């Protein structure tokens, strides 16, 4: 079984709809991240959480919110989806106790299309 | 500001040949880590290799090696004996050391698209 899972894997929705992307991990990591990937723009950080009570905005948090329901679960919500939020979304985890550097492990991604 | 630059948007290599993917970085930190990730067309992001700034030896993982030149601030990925399955996007990333007090996130390059020709 995959260590980091994301649901759904693909989603098509309409402008104005509320969407939730879910991420679960079995790696036991405290740190979790949400990224979006757009062609030519690379990976951009939306939100990150270092533990259940610690949630921080990344570089492009506008239009998004998150919830860290448990150590293993980190959800990303688009309150009112718009077409320029069409992208590939990744969840990632890391554990500072396992190494000196912030190596991250990624989920398989969610491909979101907003019409 | 910390930055990662990958100057090769796309490149091709012949199967079984070696290829070098360039990565230069900018940081004022003394302690940091450098990473390479692979993203095949299926979309998943796969960790390949990492190098710590104080590591004296270049990192190697199977057919992957990292040509680390600290004075030049470069961390090029070398893939030996290319295979068709190596066709993918490759991303270079950098992280401050976790004890550096600024361990918030990885800094990412824009990626290099590698195609392997049979």
Tab-separated table of N, CA, C and O in Angstrom, chain A residues 31 33 35 37 40-43 45 48 50 54 56 59 88 90 96 99-108, chain B residues 31-33 35 37 39 43-45 47 50 52-54 91 95-99 103-106 108-110:
chain	number	residue	atom	x	y	z
A	31	UNK	N	4.985	16.329	9.544
A	31	UNK	CA	4.882	17.461	8.626
A	31	UNK	C	4.166	17.070	7.344
A	31	UNK	O	4.494	16.057	6.739
A	33	UNK	N	2.254	18.807	3.618
A	33	UNK	CA	2.308	19.944	2.703
A	33	UNK	C	1.292	19.754	1.582
A	33	UNK	O	1.023	18.632	1.173
A	35	UNK	N	0.883	21.205	-2.374
A	35	UNK	CA	1.456	21.938	-3.500
A	35	UNK	C	0.480	21.909	-4.669
A	35	UNK	O	-0.316	20.986	-4.806
A	37	UNK	N	0.891	22.183	-9.026
A	37	UNK	CA	1.863	22.188	-10.110
A	37	UNK	C	1.160	22.634	-11.377
A	37	UNK	O	0.139	22.067	-11.774
A	40	UNK	N	5.224	24.920	-16.569
A	40	UNK	CA	6.075	26.097	-16.666
A	40	UNK	C	6.267	26.858	-15.370
A	40	UNK	O	7.099	27.751	-15.302
A	41	UNK	N	5.505	26.496	-14.339
A	41	UNK	CA	5.615	27.196	-13.056
A	41	UNK	C	6.166	26.313	-11.954
A	41	UNK	O	6.359	26.761	-10.825
A	42	UNK	N	6.371	25.068	-12.243
A	42	UNK	CA	6.926	24.168	-11.241
A	42	UNK	C	5.961	23.920	-10.100
A	42	UNK	O	4.739	24.062	-10.234
A	43	UNK	N	6.517	23.574	-8.954
A	43	UNK	CA	5.724	23.289	-7.759
A	43	UNK	C	5.633	24.537	-6.889
A	43	UNK	O	6.646	25.166	-6.593
A	45	UNK	N	4.003	26.029	-3.195
A	45	UNK	CA	3.487	25.599	-1.908
A	45	UNK	C	2.219	26.383	-1.562
A	45	UNK	O	2.220	27.614	-1.582
A	48	UNK	N	1.230	24.418	4.580
A	48	UNK	CA	1.982	23.364	5.221
A	48	UNK	C	1.647	23.318	6.708
A	48	UNK	O	1.229	24.321	7.294
A	50	UNK	N	3.131	21.600	10.434
A	50	UNK	CA	4.208	20.886	11.106
A	50	UNK	C	3.701	19.987	12.221
A	50	UNK	O	4.434	19.144	12.711
A	54	UNK	N	-0.377	23.279	14.120
A	54	UNK	CA	0.496	24.247	13.451
A	54	UNK	C	0.230	24.221	11.958
A	54	UNK	O	0.644	23.289	11.268
A	56	UNK	N	0.332	26.672	8.388
A	56	UNK	CA	0.935	27.902	7.870
A	56	UNK	C	0.620	28.082	6.392
A	56	UNK	O	0.534	27.107	5.637
A	59	UNK	N	3.125	30.046	-0.395
A	59	UNK	CA	3.255	31.200	-1.272
A	59	UNK	C	1.996	31.541	-2.047
A	59	UNK	O	1.859	32.666	-2.535
A	88	UNK	N	-2.471	20.286	-11.143
A	88	UNK	CA	-2.153	19.017	-10.487
A	88	UNK	C	-1.773	19.344	-9.041
A	88	UNK	O	-0.886	20.164	-8.807
A	90	UNK	N	-0.497	18.162	-5.254
A	90	UNK	CA	0.253	17.145	-4.543
A	90	UNK	C	0.195	17.381	-3.043
A	90	UNK	O	0.328	18.509	-2.570
A	96	UNK	N	11.333	15.376	10.275
A	96	UNK	CA	12.658	15.882	10.589
A	96	UNK	C	13.480	14.934	11.440
A	96	UNK	O	14.694	14.999	11.437
A	99	UNK	N	16.215	12.495	9.478
A	99	UNK	CA	17.380	12.944	8.726
A	99	UNK	C	17.626	14.412	8.955
A	99	UNK	O	16.780	15.113	9.501
A	100	UNK	N	18.742	14.877	8.487
A	100	UNK	CA	19.103	16.259	8.728
A	100	UNK	C	18.318	17.214	7.850
A	100	UNK	O	18.071	18.349	8.224
A	101	UNK	N	17.931	16.752	6.699
A	101	UNK	CA	17.325	17.639	5.719
A	101	UNK	C	15.885	17.281	5.475
A	101	UNK	O	15.427	16.211	5.806
A	102	UNK	N	15.190	18.211	4.868
A	102	UNK	CA	13.739	18.158	4.783
A	102	UNK	C	13.275	17.378	3.561
A	102	UNK	O	12.535	17.885	2.745
A	103	UNK	N	13.726	16.146	3.444
A	103	UNK	CA	13.281	15.307	2.337
A	103	UNK	C	11.776	15.090	2.428
A	103	UNK	O	11.232	14.808	3.496
A	104	UNK	N	11.088	15.248	1.318
A	104	UNK	CA	9.642	15.111	1.291
A	104	UNK	C	9.226	13.928	0.445
A	104	UNK	O	9.848	13.613	-0.563
A	105	UNK	N	8.140	13.291	0.871
A	105	UNK	CA	7.581	12.136	0.183
A	105	UNK	C	6.200	12.519	-0.337
A	105	UNK	O	5.363	13.024	0.401
A	106	UNK	N	5.972	12.246	-1.598
A	106	UNK	CA	4.784	12.756	-2.273
A	106	UNK	C	3.715	11.703	-2.468
A	106	UNK	O	4.002	10.522	-2.676
A	107	UNK	N	2.474	12.167	-2.433
A	107	UNK	CA	1.352	11.354	-2.871
A	107	UNK	C	1.305	11.307	-4.385
A	107	UNK	O	2.098	11.965	-5.061
A	108	UNK	N	0.357	10.570	-4.948
A	108	UNK	CA	0.296	10.380	-6.399
A	108	UNK	C	-0.266	11.571	-7.156
A	108	UNK	O	-0.169	11.611	-8.384
B	31	UNK	N	24.594	25.503	5.745
B	31	UNK	CA	24.169	24.114	5.829
B	31	UNK	C	22.854	23.950	5.087
B	31	UNK	O	21.881	24.645	5.377
B	32	UNK	N	22.840	23.039	4.145
B	32	UNK	CA	21.632	22.856	3.333
B	32	UNK	C	21.686	21.478	2.684
B	32	UNK	O	22.717	20.799	2.684
B	33	UNK	N	20.547	21.078	2.152
B	33	UNK	CA	20.457	19.821	1.434
B	33	UNK	C	19.957	20.047	0.031
B	33	UNK	O	19.181	20.965	-0.227
B	35	UNK	N	18.283	18.086	-3.434
B	35	UNK	CA	17.497	16.907	-3.789
B	35	UNK	C	17.195	16.896	-5.284
B	35	UNK	O	17.077	17.945	-5.915
B	37	UNK	N	14.253	15.036	-7.807
B	37	UNK	CA	13.028	14.253	-7.932
B	37	UNK	C	12.752	13.998	-9.401
B	37	UNK	O	13.066	14.818	-10.262
B	39	UNK	N	9.658	13.040	-12.182
B	39	UNK	CA	8.213	13.006	-12.400
B	39	UNK	C	7.926	12.422	-13.778
B	39	UNK	O	8.030	13.105	-14.791
B	43	UNK	N	2.704	11.293	-13.582
B	43	UNK	CA	2.458	12.407	-12.668
B	43	UNK	C	3.046	12.304	-11.280
B	43	UNK	O	3.219	13.326	-10.619
B	44	UNK	N	3.356	11.114	-10.802
B	44	UNK	CA	3.843	11.029	-9.424
B	44	UNK	C	5.241	11.627	-9.293
B	44	UNK	O	5.987	11.702	-10.256
B	45	UNK	N	5.569	12.047	-8.115
B	45	UNK	CA	6.855	12.680	-7.828
B	45	UNK	C	7.696	11.686	-7.036
B	45	UNK	O	7.344	11.286	-5.934
B	47	UNK	N	11.313	10.604	-5.329
B	47	UNK	CA	12.594	11.047	-4.798
B	47	UNK	C	13.714	10.181	-5.368
B	47	UNK	O	13.617	8.946	-5.401
B	50	UNK	N	19.832	12.672	-2.660
B	50	UNK	CA	20.097	13.931	-1.999
B	50	UNK	C	21.563	14.043	-1.590
B	50	UNK	O	22.260	13.042	-1.420
B	52	UNK	N	24.016	16.413	1.105
B	52	UNK	CA	24.152	17.423	2.137
B	52	UNK	C	25.335	18.334	1.835
B	52	UNK	O	26.340	17.892	1.267
B	53	UNK	N	25.226	19.568	2.253
B	53	UNK	CA	26.254	20.547	1.890
B	53	UNK	C	27.600	20.235	2.520
B	53	UNK	O	28.637	20.655	2.013
B	54	UNK	N	27.605	19.475	3.608
B	54	UNK	CA	28.871	19.152	4.249
B	54	UNK	C	29.368	17.761	3.886
B	54	UNK	O	30.394	17.312	4.399
B	91	UNK	N	13.297	17.398	-11.322
B	91	UNK	CA	13.291	18.624	-10.537
B	91	UNK	C	14.421	18.602	-9.519
B	91	UNK	O	14.632	17.596	-8.821
B	95	UNK	N	16.896	22.522	0.467
B	95	UNK	CA	16.299	22.744	1.785
B	95	UNK	C	17.360	23.210	2.758
B	95	UNK	O	18.473	22.669	2.743
B	96	UNK	N	17.039	24.189	3.608
B	96	UNK	CA	17.957	24.479	4.697
B	96	UNK	C	18.012	23.287	5.634
B	96	UNK	O	17.080	22.485	5.697
B	97	UNK	N	19.097	23.161	6.355
B	97	UNK	CA	19.185	22.091	7.340
B	97	UNK	C	18.158	22.317	8.425
B	97	UNK	O	17.791	23.443	8.739
B	98	UNK	N	17.682	21.223	8.990
B	98	UNK	CA	16.589	21.313	9.945
B	98	UNK	C	16.990	22.049	11.213
B	98	UNK	O	16.136	22.555	11.921
B	99	UNK	N	18.257	22.111	11.503
B	99	UNK	CA	18.671	22.827	12.699
B	99	UNK	C	19.091	24.251	12.387
B	99	UNK	O	19.670	24.920	13.196
B	103	UNK	N	13.418	25.965	8.510
B	103	UNK	CA	13.203	24.672	7.863
B	103	UNK	C	11.805	24.547	7.293
B	103	UNK	O	11.201	23.502	7.341
B	104	UNK	N	11.316	25.636	6.756
B	104	UNK	CA	9.911	25.642	6.380
B	104	UNK	C	9.596	24.904	5.106
B	104	UNK	O	8.542	24.329	4.972
B	105	UNK	N	10.465	24.925	4.109
B	105	UNK	CA	10.027	24.362	2.845
B	105	UNK	C	11.208	24.088	1.936
B	105	UNK	O	12.302	24.598	2.121
B	106	UNK	N	10.926	23.253	0.942
B	106	UNK	CA	11.875	23.043	-0.139
B	106	UNK	C	11.742	24.180	-1.152
B	106	UNK	O	10.644	24.648	-1.421
B	108	UNK	N	12.175	24.914	-5.075
B	108	UNK	CA	12.146	24.063	-6.256
B	108	UNK	C	12.605	24.793	-7.510
B	108	UNK	O	12.322	25.978	-7.694
B	109	UNK	N	13.290	24.052	-8.392
B	109	UNK	CA	13.537	24.525	-9.745
B	109	UNK	C	12.329	24.243	-10.624
B	109	UNK	O	11.372	23.592	-10.190
B	110	UNK	N	12.375	24.737	-11.865
B	110	UNK	CA	11.245	24.568	-12.771
B	110	UNK	C	11.275	23.257	-13.533
B	110	UNK	O	10.323	22.920	-14.236
